[in-house]
């Protein structure tokens, strides 16, 4: 994959470059400040972008703003956002557009090499990869919506879907059969009024509905 990295911490940035290069990916550009991000994304049009939320000069939301601006120019640009903390507003804004290929990981997750690379590949393929802590934070703030009709098991399944897990992994995690997982997912789709005609995108739509309602 061709990757653009935007991270102001030089040690973490170079560590990711080395990690991705060792894994067979090509880092086509790096950015150390907010103003550098959008030009790099538009010039190189990578397969996936790895962006820090807070970057110089303001250390507020420069990375996220660059990602959202780039997506207007490059529809469905896969973006994996890194953050030191769970910042609900930023996560919700990233997911709010309904586009595929989004991820939000806490920086601690980068140190878990296999998890990080797996998340990056899922996002590049158009899926989602959300840190479990991010999912939990967003979950607890959603009230009074159709998701309240989900059973505890269906919510567990949707929680794992939001992390980007496939059916087999969900089945293994919950110690149930693949058939049971498929049934639970079907129930989730029905309760969220996602018709069969949307079968190609229902999984992502279900996750977005889960995280954006409130």
PDB file of N, CA, C and O in Angstrom, residues 6-13 31-34 52 54-56 59 107:
ATOM      1  N   UNK A   6       1.034  11.617   8.739  1.00  0.00           N
ATOM      2  CA  UNK A   6       1.064  12.965   9.296  1.00  0.00           C
ATOM      3  C   UNK A   6       1.132  12.850  10.815  1.00  0.00           C
ATOM      4  O   UNK A   6       0.169  12.454  11.459  1.00  0.00           O
ATOM      5  N   UNK A   7       2.286  13.175  11.369  1.00  0.00           N
ATOM      6  CA  UNK A   7       2.516  13.034  12.814  1.00  0.00           C
ATOM      7  C   UNK A   7       3.648  13.984  13.203  1.00  0.00           C
ATOM      8  O   UNK A   7       4.719  13.955  12.591  1.00  0.00           O
ATOM      9  N   UNK A   8       3.405  14.833  14.218  1.00  0.00           N
ATOM     10  CA  UNK A   8       4.416  15.821  14.576  1.00  0.00           C
ATOM     11  C   UNK A   8       5.503  15.256  15.480  1.00  0.00           C
ATOM     12  O   UNK A   8       6.607  15.802  15.551  1.00  0.00           O
ATOM     13  N   UNK A   9       5.227  14.151  16.161  1.00  0.00           N
ATOM     14  CA  UNK A   9       6.243  13.527  17.004  1.00  0.00           C
ATOM     15  C   UNK A   9       7.222  12.772  16.107  1.00  0.00           C
ATOM     16  O   UNK A   9       6.885  11.744  15.521  1.00  0.00           O
ATOM     17  N   UNK A  10       8.436  13.293  16.010  1.00  0.00           N
ATOM     18  CA  UNK A  10       9.413  12.736  15.062  1.00  0.00           C
ATOM     19  C   UNK A  10       9.730  11.275  15.357  1.00  0.00           C
ATOM     20  O   UNK A  10       9.877  10.464  14.435  1.00  0.00           O
ATOM     21  N   UNK A  11       9.820  10.922  16.632  1.00  0.00           N
ATOM     22  CA  UNK A  11      10.162   9.548  16.989  1.00  0.00           C
ATOM     23  C   UNK A  11       9.056   8.589  16.559  1.00  0.00           C
ATOM     24  O   UNK A  11       9.332   7.540  15.957  1.00  0.00           O
ATOM     25  N   UNK A  12       7.811   8.944  16.852  1.00  0.00           N
ATOM     26  CA  UNK A  12       6.690   8.099  16.455  1.00  0.00           C
ATOM     27  C   UNK A  12       6.553   8.056  14.944  1.00  0.00           C
ATOM     28  O   UNK A  12       6.305   6.995  14.361  1.00  0.00           O
ATOM     29  N   UNK A  13       6.747   9.203  14.302  1.00  0.00           N
ATOM     30  CA  UNK A  13       6.629   9.267  12.840  1.00  0.00           C
ATOM     31  C   UNK A  13       7.646   8.357  12.165  1.00  0.00           C
ATOM     32  O   UNK A  13       7.302   7.565  11.285  1.00  0.00           O
ATOM     33  N   UNK A  31       4.333  14.205   6.926  1.00  0.00           N
ATOM     34  CA  UNK A  31       4.048  15.595   7.259  1.00  0.00           C
ATOM     35  C   UNK A  31       4.198  15.773   8.757  1.00  0.00           C
ATOM     36  O   UNK A  31       3.754  14.935   9.532  1.00  0.00           O
ATOM     37  N   UNK A  32       4.818  16.891   9.147  1.00  0.00           N
ATOM     38  CA  UNK A  32       5.040  17.143  10.554  1.00  0.00           C
ATOM     39  C   UNK A  32       4.220  18.279  11.109  1.00  0.00           C
ATOM     40  O   UNK A  32       4.289  18.572  12.303  1.00  0.00           O
ATOM     41  N   UNK A  33       3.415  18.937  10.258  1.00  0.00           N
ATOM     42  CA  UNK A  33       2.565  20.034  10.717  1.00  0.00           C
ATOM     43  C   UNK A  33       1.276  20.054   9.905  1.00  0.00           C
ATOM     44  O   UNK A  33       1.211  19.505   8.798  1.00  0.00           O
ATOM     45  N   UNK A  34       0.264  20.693  10.451  1.00  0.00           N
ATOM     46  CA  UNK A  34      -1.038  20.727   9.803  1.00  0.00           C
ATOM     47  C   UNK A  34      -1.032  21.227   8.374  1.00  0.00           C
ATOM     48  O   UNK A  34      -1.623  20.594   7.483  1.00  0.00           O
ATOM     49  N   UNK A  52      -2.368  12.160  12.690  1.00  0.00           N
ATOM     50  CA  UNK A  52      -2.572  12.576  14.065  1.00  0.00           C
ATOM     51  C   UNK A  52      -3.672  13.636  14.073  1.00  0.00           C
ATOM     52  O   UNK A  52      -3.774  14.447  13.143  1.00  0.00           O
ATOM     53  N   UNK A  54      -4.180  16.120  16.474  1.00  0.00           N
ATOM     54  CA  UNK A  54      -3.655  17.427  16.885  1.00  0.00           C
ATOM     55  C   UNK A  54      -2.230  17.598  16.382  1.00  0.00           C
ATOM     56  O   UNK A  54      -1.344  16.824  16.714  1.00  0.00           O
ATOM     57  N   UNK A  55      -2.026  18.656  15.581  1.00  0.00           N
ATOM     58  CA  UNK A  55      -0.714  18.913  14.998  1.00  0.00           C
ATOM     59  C   UNK A  55      -0.399  20.394  15.070  1.00  0.00           C
ATOM     60  O   UNK A  55      -1.297  21.222  15.272  1.00  0.00           O
ATOM     61  N   UNK A  56       0.886  20.756  14.906  1.00  0.00           N
ATOM     62  CA  UNK A  56       1.240  22.174  14.854  1.00  0.00           C
ATOM     63  C   UNK A  56       0.554  22.835  13.653  1.00  0.00           C
ATOM     64  O   UNK A  56       0.227  22.145  12.687  1.00  0.00           O
ATOM     65  N   UNK A  59      -2.202  22.701  17.454  1.00  0.00           N
ATOM     66  CA  UNK A  59      -2.403  21.506  18.274  1.00  0.00           C
ATOM     67  C   UNK A  59      -3.872  21.358  18.697  1.00  0.00           C
ATOM     68  O   UNK A  59      -4.172  21.078  19.854  1.00  0.00           O
ATOM     69  N   UNK A 107      -3.051   6.111  20.326  1.00  0.00           N
ATOM     70  CA  UNK A 107      -1.654   5.926  19.938  1.00  0.00           C
ATOM     71  C   UNK A 107      -1.005   4.725  20.602  1.00  0.00           C
ATOM     72  O   UNK A 107      -0.058   4.146  20.060  1.00  0.00           O
TER      73      UNK A 107
END
